[in-house]
Every structure is written in structure tokens, then in C-alpha cells.
Amino acid sequence: MAPAMLSRRMFVGTGAACLAMRGEAATGSLLPAAQIKPDREVMVPVQGGRVYVRINGDVGNGRPPIVFLHGGPGSAHWYFLNATALANDRAVILYDQLDSGRSDHPGDPANWTVARFVSELDAIRTALGVKRWHVLGASWGGTVALEYAALRPPALASVILQSPLVSTEIWLRDAKRLKDAMPAPIRKLLYECDTQGAHSQAECNAATDAFYNRHVHLMDPPPAIAAYKAALPRSFSADVYNHLWGRAEFTASGVLKDYDGRPLLGKLDGRRTLFVAGEHDEAIPATVDGFAKSVPGATFREIPHAAHTIMNDNPAAFLAVLRPWLAAHD
């Protein structure tokens, strides 16, 4: 569905068939300054329920904090934990969108609209008393961040669009290109599994995971983050994902199947817009760079040795890009 959803099925899917296609994955690193425990937690009322928000650092230390928007749709904040290493510079705000993670789960599809998810941002900012902040959206979170930034809110210091879903048409075009480059047996399964009943669910999950392990996440989360994820009430909300997107990253059948945010690119303040993609991202770097080139003054950075979940795959390189960007745009 979109570059922003953190892995739509985000690390979902195991079993012998999956492991046979995947092989043993390396384990990612936990940065020395990362903070697994939050300094503060709060449930913020939004339209439809309450969202879980955690903060590391002091939101009143004089530097605009940064808020991270997870992907999915329906993932959760856990894969941004390495970003808390920034808390020695500025506050880091992580949250779960409604019906995800530790947030309320009313399960009402009426809440699953782009505009309502965008409205969560200012509800959180107001609740925390934040006057200005940086906004980073990843994958589907990049869609929400794009919509928010296009409004030119006075509170926005800068926006970082990491592997964003900007256009479903382009997303699916790139997904097909990547799918066609998979080994022949997996490629065959990926196409045939789009027809219900063509193969067992286990076979289809294994083929999908093979794609995800090449273009969504290269590394397994380190033990401390894996344990944190396992303790969440929900680390992935399939109902949200399926309603908004569909069966898998390269198949769109939900609400977002006709999404096109390209007209919003012209409304961005390019001087304060950073586009990012991983070297092996399902949001193909050349495509994301193309979006950046269409926004006068915008910047693009490619993170090496990373797929779609950059903060999981190569957090040190990602933070090496973010630190100077944030300081320059405070």
C-alpha cells in the first residue's frame, strides 16, 4: 500500500515454509542512547477514542521536539524506539494511531479516514503543550505527514517523509517491478496468490514474507525491542490494514486503492521538507527522489543497508541524517 505503512504485515509470518525461503536473518542493533522505557506516557483524546503517546526528553527544553508517525496502516510505534537516542538533543514523541498498539481500539471503520488520522497530530501537540515540532512519517505515516504538511501549519518546523505512500498507482507500479525481480518460484506464488484459493495461506504467507525480507526489513529487531513489541496489546492491526490497504504491500483493494497525494507536493514548503528512502526500500529510492525533485527546495537522502523499515535496519545512519537536519531547521 504505501511506503508509509511500516510493513503492512510488519514482521508477521513465520513457519517452516517462510524460514526456508527467507533463511536466517541478522539481528539489528539497539543504539547505546536509545531508551526502551518512556519518560512520560499519556492517553490523548481524539475523534473516536484515545491514542497512546510516549515521550522521552523534555518538550520544554527550547528545541522543537520530533514526533514519529508509524506505518501500516495498523502497525505501532515500537520500531521507532531507536529514535529515542535523539532525546539527549530534543524530546522524542512516539504514538500509536487509533486502533493500533496501545491506543483505544473501537474497531469502527468510520474512524479509518485519512483526514481523521491527520487530526490526531494537532490533538497530540495541543495536549502536550508543544508550540513547534518536527514531524516524521514513515510509509503510511508518510501519507499522514504529507497531508498535514500540505496544510502549512504554523507549528511545523520541518517534515520528514520517509518511504512515503504518495500515490497508490506509483506504489503498485514499483511493487510490480520489485516483485518481478524476485526468484522465479517466489514470483510465481506472489502472482498466483492474488487469486483466492490458488494456494494455501501458508504458501502465500511464505512468498509474501520472502518479498518483505528483501524490501521491507533486512534485520530482525534487537532483543530489547522485540520484547517491547511482544508486550504490546497489538503490534499489528490487520483490520485497519485490510480496510485501508488490502492483502499485502503489492495488492491494493481498500480505501487507499485510488489514493493520489501528488497534488499536495506543490503545497509543501520545500526548504523544510526532507524525503528519505532505504537503499533496498519497497519505496524505490529513485521514485522518492523524484517526488523530492518535484518540490522546489526539497532534499532527498538515501540510507544505505536499509529497506523500508529504516530505523530498524540502519538506525545509526538514519540518525546521522536526522540530527543535522533537525538542528538546521529548528
Tab-separated table of C-alpha atoms in Angstrom:
chain	number	residue	atom	x	y	z
A	1	MET	CA	0.000	0.000	0.000
A	2	ALA	CA	2.221	2.734	0.596
A	3	PRO	CA	5.597	3.403	1.581
A	4	ALA	CA	4.452	4.578	4.752
A	5	MET	CA	2.893	1.729	6.338
A	6	LEU	CA	5.697	0.286	8.121
A	7	SER	CA	5.355	-3.098	6.670
A	8	ARG	CA	1.830	-3.714	6.249
A	9	ARG	CA	2.133	-7.123	7.777
A	10	MET	CA	5.232	-5.926	9.520
A	11	PHE	CA	7.229	-8.895	10.565
A	12	VAL	CA	4.154	-11.102	10.598
A	13	GLY	CA	4.511	-14.620	9.308
A	14	THR	CA	6.668	-17.439	10.421
A	15	GLY	CA	6.707	-21.148	9.933
A	16	ALA	CA	8.920	-23.637	8.163
A	17	ALA	CA	7.946	-22.558	4.646
A	18	CYS	CA	8.696	-18.935	5.415
A	19	LEU	CA	12.046	-19.706	7.001
A	20	ALA	CA	13.028	-21.933	4.111
A	21	MET	CA	12.528	-19.054	1.686
A	22	ARG	CA	13.987	-16.467	3.962
A	23	GLY	CA	16.992	-18.008	5.591
A	24	GLU	CA	18.320	-16.781	8.910
A	25	ALA	CA	18.039	-13.024	9.299
A	26	ALA	CA	20.603	-10.919	11.071
A	27	THR	CA	19.598	-9.114	14.256
A	28	GLY	CA	19.580	-5.346	14.257
A	29	SER	CA	21.269	-3.137	16.827
A	30	LEU	CA	19.977	-1.167	19.776
A	31	LEU	CA	21.706	2.214	19.842
A	32	PRO	CA	23.538	2.916	23.129
A	33	ALA	CA	21.486	6.061	23.833
A	34	ALA	CA	18.121	4.503	22.933
A	35	GLN	CA	15.559	4.421	25.730
A	36	ILE	CA	13.194	1.479	25.886
A	37	LYS	CA	11.168	2.979	28.727
A	38	PRO	CA	9.361	6.288	28.223
A	39	ASP	CA	9.910	9.257	30.496
A	40	ARG	CA	6.212	10.056	30.267
A	41	GLU	CA	3.057	8.399	28.944
A	42	VAL	CA	-0.375	9.856	28.268
A	43	MET	CA	-3.638	8.844	26.619
A	44	VAL	CA	-4.786	11.743	24.428
A	45	PRO	CA	-8.466	12.136	23.467
A	46	VAL	CA	-9.027	12.265	19.693
A	47	GLN	CA	-12.054	11.872	17.493
A	48	GLY	CA	-13.274	8.307	18.063
A	49	GLY	CA	-11.293	7.446	21.212
A	50	ARG	CA	-7.875	7.971	22.824
A	51	VAL	CA	-4.386	7.489	21.418
A	52	TYR	CA	-1.344	6.340	23.348
A	53	VAL	CA	1.570	8.801	23.416
A	54	ARG	CA	5.018	8.317	24.953
A	55	ILE	CA	7.699	10.971	25.400
A	56	ASN	CA	11.421	10.785	26.049
A	57	GLY	CA	13.159	14.039	26.861
A	58	ASP	CA	11.794	17.439	27.825
A	59	VAL	CA	9.259	19.017	25.440
A	60	GLY	CA	10.052	22.377	27.024
A	61	ASN	CA	13.840	22.350	26.602
A	62	GLY	CA	13.774	25.031	23.896
A	63	ARG	CA	14.319	22.801	20.900
A	64	PRO	CA	11.279	21.690	18.909
A	65	PRO	CA	10.547	18.020	19.601
A	66	ILE	CA	10.119	15.438	16.863
A	67	VAL	CA	7.035	13.252	16.547
A	68	PHE	CA	7.129	9.938	14.637
A	69	LEU	CA	4.140	8.563	12.706
A	70	HIS	CA	4.150	4.806	12.232
A	71	GLY	CA	3.074	2.998	9.112
A	72	GLY	CA	0.807	0.084	8.439
A	73	PRO	CA	-1.859	1.203	8.338
A	74	GLY	CA	-2.268	-0.593	11.635
A	75	SER	CA	1.326	-1.044	12.783
A	76	ALA	CA	2.548	0.551	16.034
A	77	HIS	CA	5.308	2.779	17.394
A	78	TRP	CA	7.705	0.051	18.538
A	79	TYR	CA	10.044	0.102	15.526
A	80	PHE	CA	10.917	3.735	16.212
A	81	LEU	CA	12.459	3.002	19.621
A	82	ASN	CA	15.998	3.595	18.352
A	83	ALA	CA	14.917	7.155	17.555
A	84	THR	CA	14.771	7.866	21.299
A	85	ALA	CA	18.552	8.226	21.067
A	86	LEU	CA	17.707	11.759	19.885
A	87	ALA	CA	16.233	12.581	23.303
A	88	ASN	CA	19.546	13.982	24.511
A	89	ASP	CA	19.024	16.753	21.918
A	90	ARG	CA	15.251	17.196	21.940
A	91	ALA	CA	12.098	15.434	23.063
A	92	VAL	CA	11.073	12.392	21.031
A	93	ILE	CA	7.341	11.701	20.779
A	94	LEU	CA	6.101	8.286	19.671
A	95	TYR	CA	2.421	7.401	19.437
A	96	ASP	CA	0.010	4.779	18.203
A	97	GLN	CA	-2.723	5.801	15.815
A	98	LEU	CA	-6.275	4.984	16.888
A	99	ASP	CA	-6.968	1.227	16.725
A	100	SER	CA	-3.226	0.470	16.816
A	101	GLY	CA	-0.759	-0.534	19.524
A	102	ARG	CA	-1.648	0.759	22.986
A	103	SER	CA	-4.306	3.157	21.713
A	104	ASP	CA	-8.015	2.527	22.087
A	105	HIS	CA	-9.396	0.008	19.617
A	106	PRO	CA	-13.047	0.899	18.987
A	107	GLY	CA	-12.874	-1.012	15.707
A	108	ASP	CA	-15.140	1.403	13.850
A	109	PRO	CA	-14.227	1.778	10.150
A	110	ALA	CA	-15.814	5.239	10.221
A	111	ASN	CA	-12.640	6.346	12.035
A	112	TRP	CA	-10.317	4.985	9.364
A	113	THR	CA	-10.072	8.022	7.116
A	114	VAL	CA	-7.005	9.996	6.123
A	115	ALA	CA	-8.452	13.260	7.457
A	116	ARG	CA	-9.238	11.783	10.877
A	117	PHE	CA	-5.734	10.325	11.232
A	118	VAL	CA	-4.296	13.737	10.298
A	119	SER	CA	-6.402	15.372	13.013
A	120	GLU	CA	-4.670	13.235	15.660
A	121	LEU	CA	-1.492	15.271	15.243
A	122	ASP	CA	-2.782	18.593	16.480
A	123	ALA	CA	-4.723	16.858	19.251
A	124	ILE	CA	-1.425	15.396	20.486
A	125	ARG	CA	0.508	18.632	20.043
A	126	THR	CA	-2.098	20.602	21.981
A	127	ALA	CA	-2.289	18.032	24.775
A	128	LEU	CA	1.491	18.154	25.238
A	129	GLY	CA	1.694	21.945	25.040
A	130	VAL	CA	4.057	21.852	22.060
A	131	LYS	CA	4.260	25.094	20.064
A	132	ARG	CA	6.526	23.910	17.229
A	133	TRP	CA	7.687	20.458	16.213
A	134	HIS	CA	9.264	18.351	13.525
A	135	VAL	CA	7.045	15.652	12.007
A	136	LEU	CA	8.418	12.391	10.600
A	137	GLY	CA	6.067	9.988	8.874
A	138	ALA	CA	7.147	6.563	7.610
A	139	SER	CA	5.310	4.660	4.881
A	140	TRP	CA	1.565	5.141	5.535
A	141	GLY	CA	2.672	7.542	8.270
A	142	GLY	CA	4.325	9.484	5.450
A	143	THR	CA	0.906	9.829	3.817
A	144	VAL	CA	-0.490	11.350	7.012
A	145	ALA	CA	2.570	13.605	7.364
A	146	LEU	CA	2.244	14.738	3.729
A	147	GLU	CA	-1.399	15.670	4.244
A	148	TYR	CA	-0.524	17.523	7.462
A	149	ALA	CA	2.442	19.412	5.981
A	150	ALA	CA	0.422	20.444	2.917
A	151	LEU	CA	-1.814	22.444	5.269
A	152	ARG	CA	1.251	24.569	6.142
A	153	PRO	CA	0.507	24.528	9.898
A	154	PRO	CA	2.397	27.300	11.748
A	155	ALA	CA	3.594	24.707	14.278
A	156	LEU	CA	5.558	22.737	11.671
A	157	ALA	CA	9.321	23.259	11.914
A	158	SER	CA	10.028	20.625	9.239
A	159	VAL	CA	8.585	17.453	7.766
A	160	ILE	CA	10.471	14.237	7.015
A	161	LEU	CA	8.710	11.933	4.555
A	162	GLN	CA	10.362	8.546	4.948
A	163	SER	CA	9.458	5.972	2.283
A	164	PRO	CA	6.043	7.615	1.906
A	165	LEU	CA	2.960	6.448	0.106
A	166	VAL	CA	2.334	9.411	-2.172
A	167	SER	CA	0.460	7.680	-4.979
A	168	THR	CA	-1.053	4.201	-4.898
A	169	GLU	CA	-0.679	3.955	-8.667
A	170	ILE	CA	3.058	4.590	-8.414
A	171	TRP	CA	3.402	2.383	-5.344
A	172	LEU	CA	1.848	-0.580	-7.162
A	173	ARG	CA	3.927	0.087	-10.279
A	174	ASP	CA	7.116	-0.067	-8.211
A	175	ALA	CA	5.879	-3.094	-6.249
A	176	LYS	CA	5.348	-4.963	-9.515
A	177	ARG	CA	8.839	-4.070	-10.635
A	178	LEU	CA	10.298	-5.433	-7.393
A	179	LYS	CA	8.041	-8.487	-7.436
A	180	ASP	CA	9.142	-9.304	-10.983
A	181	ALA	CA	12.750	-9.290	-9.796
A	182	MET	CA	12.133	-11.958	-7.145
A	183	PRO	CA	13.342	-15.557	-7.773
A	184	ALA	CA	11.033	-17.351	-10.198
A	185	PRO	CA	9.307	-19.745	-7.717
A	186	ILE	CA	8.510	-16.911	-5.304
A	187	ARG	CA	7.445	-14.587	-8.104
A	188	LYS	CA	5.056	-17.241	-9.405
A	189	LEU	CA	3.499	-17.674	-5.975
A	190	LEU	CA	3.156	-13.937	-5.430
A	191	TYR	CA	1.115	-13.558	-8.584
A	192	GLU	CA	-0.946	-16.703	-8.150
A	193	CYS	CA	-1.790	-15.852	-4.529
A	194	ASP	CA	-3.696	-12.799	-5.765
A	195	THR	CA	-6.344	-15.338	-6.831
A	196	GLN	CA	-8.173	-16.600	-3.768
A	197	GLY	CA	-7.770	-20.339	-3.229
A	198	ALA	CA	-4.927	-20.744	-5.715
A	199	HIS	CA	-2.549	-21.799	-2.922
A	200	SER	CA	-2.630	-22.429	0.803
A	201	GLN	CA	-2.400	-19.467	3.150
A	202	ALA	CA	0.914	-20.795	4.462
A	203	GLU	CA	2.441	-20.838	0.957
A	204	CYS	CA	1.175	-17.333	0.207
A	205	ASN	CA	2.425	-16.000	3.550
A	206	ALA	CA	5.832	-17.538	2.919
A	207	ALA	CA	6.139	-15.945	-0.516
A	208	THR	CA	4.980	-12.603	0.836
A	209	ASP	CA	7.495	-12.800	3.668
A	210	ALA	CA	10.256	-13.521	1.167
A	211	PHE	CA	9.402	-10.228	-0.540
A	212	TYR	CA	9.196	-8.394	2.801
A	213	ASN	CA	12.575	-9.717	3.898
A	214	ARG	CA	14.135	-8.247	0.793
A	215	HIS	CA	12.356	-4.889	0.612
A	216	VAL	CA	10.599	-4.177	3.927
A	217	HIS	CA	13.014	-5.199	6.675
A	218	LEU	CA	16.530	-6.548	6.359
A	219	MET	CA	17.102	-7.047	10.085
A	220	ASP	CA	15.184	-8.648	12.900
A	221	PRO	CA	14.641	-6.238	15.808
A	222	PRO	CA	17.190	-6.500	18.634
A	223	PRO	CA	16.038	-8.473	21.699
A	224	ALA	CA	15.059	-5.458	23.810
A	225	ILE	CA	12.865	-4.023	21.040
A	226	ALA	CA	11.455	-7.460	20.183
A	227	ALA	CA	10.430	-7.910	23.836
A	228	TYR	CA	8.853	-4.452	23.903
A	229	LYS	CA	6.918	-5.256	20.741
A	230	ALA	CA	5.736	-8.585	22.156
A	231	ALA	CA	4.348	-6.807	25.226
A	232	LEU	CA	2.095	-4.505	23.188
A	233	PRO	CA	-1.640	-5.282	23.167
A	234	ARG	CA	-1.385	-5.148	19.369
A	235	SER	CA	1.744	-4.735	17.272
A	236	PHE	CA	-0.256	-5.011	14.055
A	237	SER	CA	-3.969	-4.388	13.490
A	238	ALA	CA	-4.962	-6.449	10.476
A	239	ASP	CA	-8.476	-5.000	10.396
A	240	VAL	CA	-7.134	-1.483	9.855
A	241	TYR	CA	-4.587	-2.640	7.295
A	242	ASN	CA	-7.032	-4.694	5.282
A	243	HIS	CA	-9.703	-1.992	5.295
A	244	LEU	CA	-7.378	0.809	4.213
A	245	TRP	CA	-4.969	-1.153	2.028
A	246	GLY	CA	-5.540	-4.840	1.302
A	247	ARG	CA	-3.879	-8.267	1.484
A	248	ALA	CA	-0.243	-7.257	1.074
A	249	GLU	CA	2.082	-4.432	0.098
A	250	PHE	CA	1.675	-5.020	-3.609
A	251	THR	CA	-2.099	-5.502	-3.680
A	252	ALA	CA	-4.425	-2.549	-3.022
A	253	SER	CA	-8.128	-3.220	-2.578
A	254	GLY	CA	-9.051	-0.938	0.327
A	255	VAL	CA	-9.935	2.708	0.833
A	256	LEU	CA	-6.495	3.830	-0.352
A	257	LYS	CA	-6.622	1.958	-3.666
A	258	ASP	CA	-7.120	5.230	-5.582
A	259	TYR	CA	-5.111	7.499	-3.279
A	260	ASP	CA	-3.116	10.212	-5.063
A	261	GLY	CA	-1.306	12.772	-2.939
A	262	ARG	CA	0.824	14.148	-5.798
A	263	PRO	CA	-1.191	17.398	-5.955
A	264	LEU	CA	-0.192	18.010	-2.321
A	265	LEU	CA	3.520	18.058	-3.171
A	266	GLY	CA	3.100	21.536	-4.672
A	267	LYS	CA	1.764	22.804	-1.352
A	268	LEU	CA	4.834	21.845	0.674
A	269	ASP	CA	7.496	24.263	1.883
A	270	GLY	CA	10.407	22.619	0.091
A	271	ARG	CA	13.037	24.314	2.243
A	272	ARG	CA	11.637	22.422	5.219
A	273	THR	CA	10.907	19.095	3.516
A	274	LEU	CA	13.202	16.062	3.634
A	275	PHE	CA	12.462	12.884	1.665
A	276	VAL	CA	14.193	9.662	2.749
A	277	ALA	CA	14.302	6.098	1.403
A	278	GLY	CA	16.337	2.992	2.174
A	279	GLU	CA	18.738	1.543	-0.359
A	280	HIS	CA	16.593	-1.618	-0.737
A	281	ASP	CA	13.262	0.052	0.074
A	282	GLU	CA	9.971	-1.062	-1.417
A	283	ALA	CA	9.516	2.696	-1.796
A	284	ILE	CA	12.149	2.712	-4.523
A	285	PRO	CA	14.752	5.432	-3.844
A	286	ALA	CA	14.627	6.775	-7.408
A	287	THR	CA	10.872	7.226	-7.062
A	288	VAL	CA	11.141	9.005	-3.721
A	289	ASP	CA	13.910	11.184	-5.124
A	290	GLY	CA	11.559	12.016	-7.988
A	291	PHE	CA	8.947	13.236	-5.525
A	292	ALA	CA	11.604	15.399	-3.864
A	293	LYS	CA	12.663	16.875	-7.207
A	294	SER	CA	9.066	17.939	-7.839
A	295	VAL	CA	9.131	20.086	-4.666
A	296	PRO	CA	11.352	23.160	-5.179
A	297	GLY	CA	13.979	23.339	-2.461
A	298	ALA	CA	13.267	19.877	-1.011
A	299	THR	CA	16.054	17.472	-0.015
A	300	PHE	CA	16.419	13.729	-0.614
A	301	ARG	CA	18.656	11.295	1.263
A	302	GLU	CA	19.142	7.561	0.667
A	303	ILE	CA	20.072	5.447	3.677
A	304	PRO	CA	22.456	2.573	2.811
A	305	HIS	CA	21.978	-1.009	4.008
A	306	ALA	CA	18.302	-0.446	4.762
A	307	ALA	CA	14.960	-1.495	3.338
A	308	HIS	CA	11.571	0.029	4.211
A	309	THR	CA	11.930	-0.016	7.994
A	310	ILE	CA	14.998	2.183	8.067
A	311	MET	CA	15.022	2.883	11.814
A	312	ASN	CA	15.140	-0.883	12.343
A	313	ASP	CA	17.663	-1.735	9.616
A	314	ASN	CA	20.240	1.048	9.953
A	315	PRO	CA	19.307	3.405	12.790
A	316	ALA	CA	22.772	4.921	13.164
A	317	ALA	CA	22.889	6.058	9.530
A	318	PHE	CA	19.326	7.379	9.722
A	319	LEU	CA	20.046	9.430	12.846
A	320	ALA	CA	23.234	10.732	11.229
A	321	VAL	CA	20.946	12.305	8.602
A	322	LEU	CA	18.254	13.432	11.042
A	323	ARG	CA	20.415	15.166	13.662
A	324	PRO	CA	21.892	17.872	11.386
A	325	TRP	CA	18.593	18.262	9.503
A	326	LEU	CA	16.651	18.920	12.708
A	327	ALA	CA	19.282	21.307	14.067
A	328	ALA	CA	19.304	23.276	10.821
A	329	HIS	CA	15.509	23.640	10.791
A	330	ASP	CA	14.748	24.320	14.456
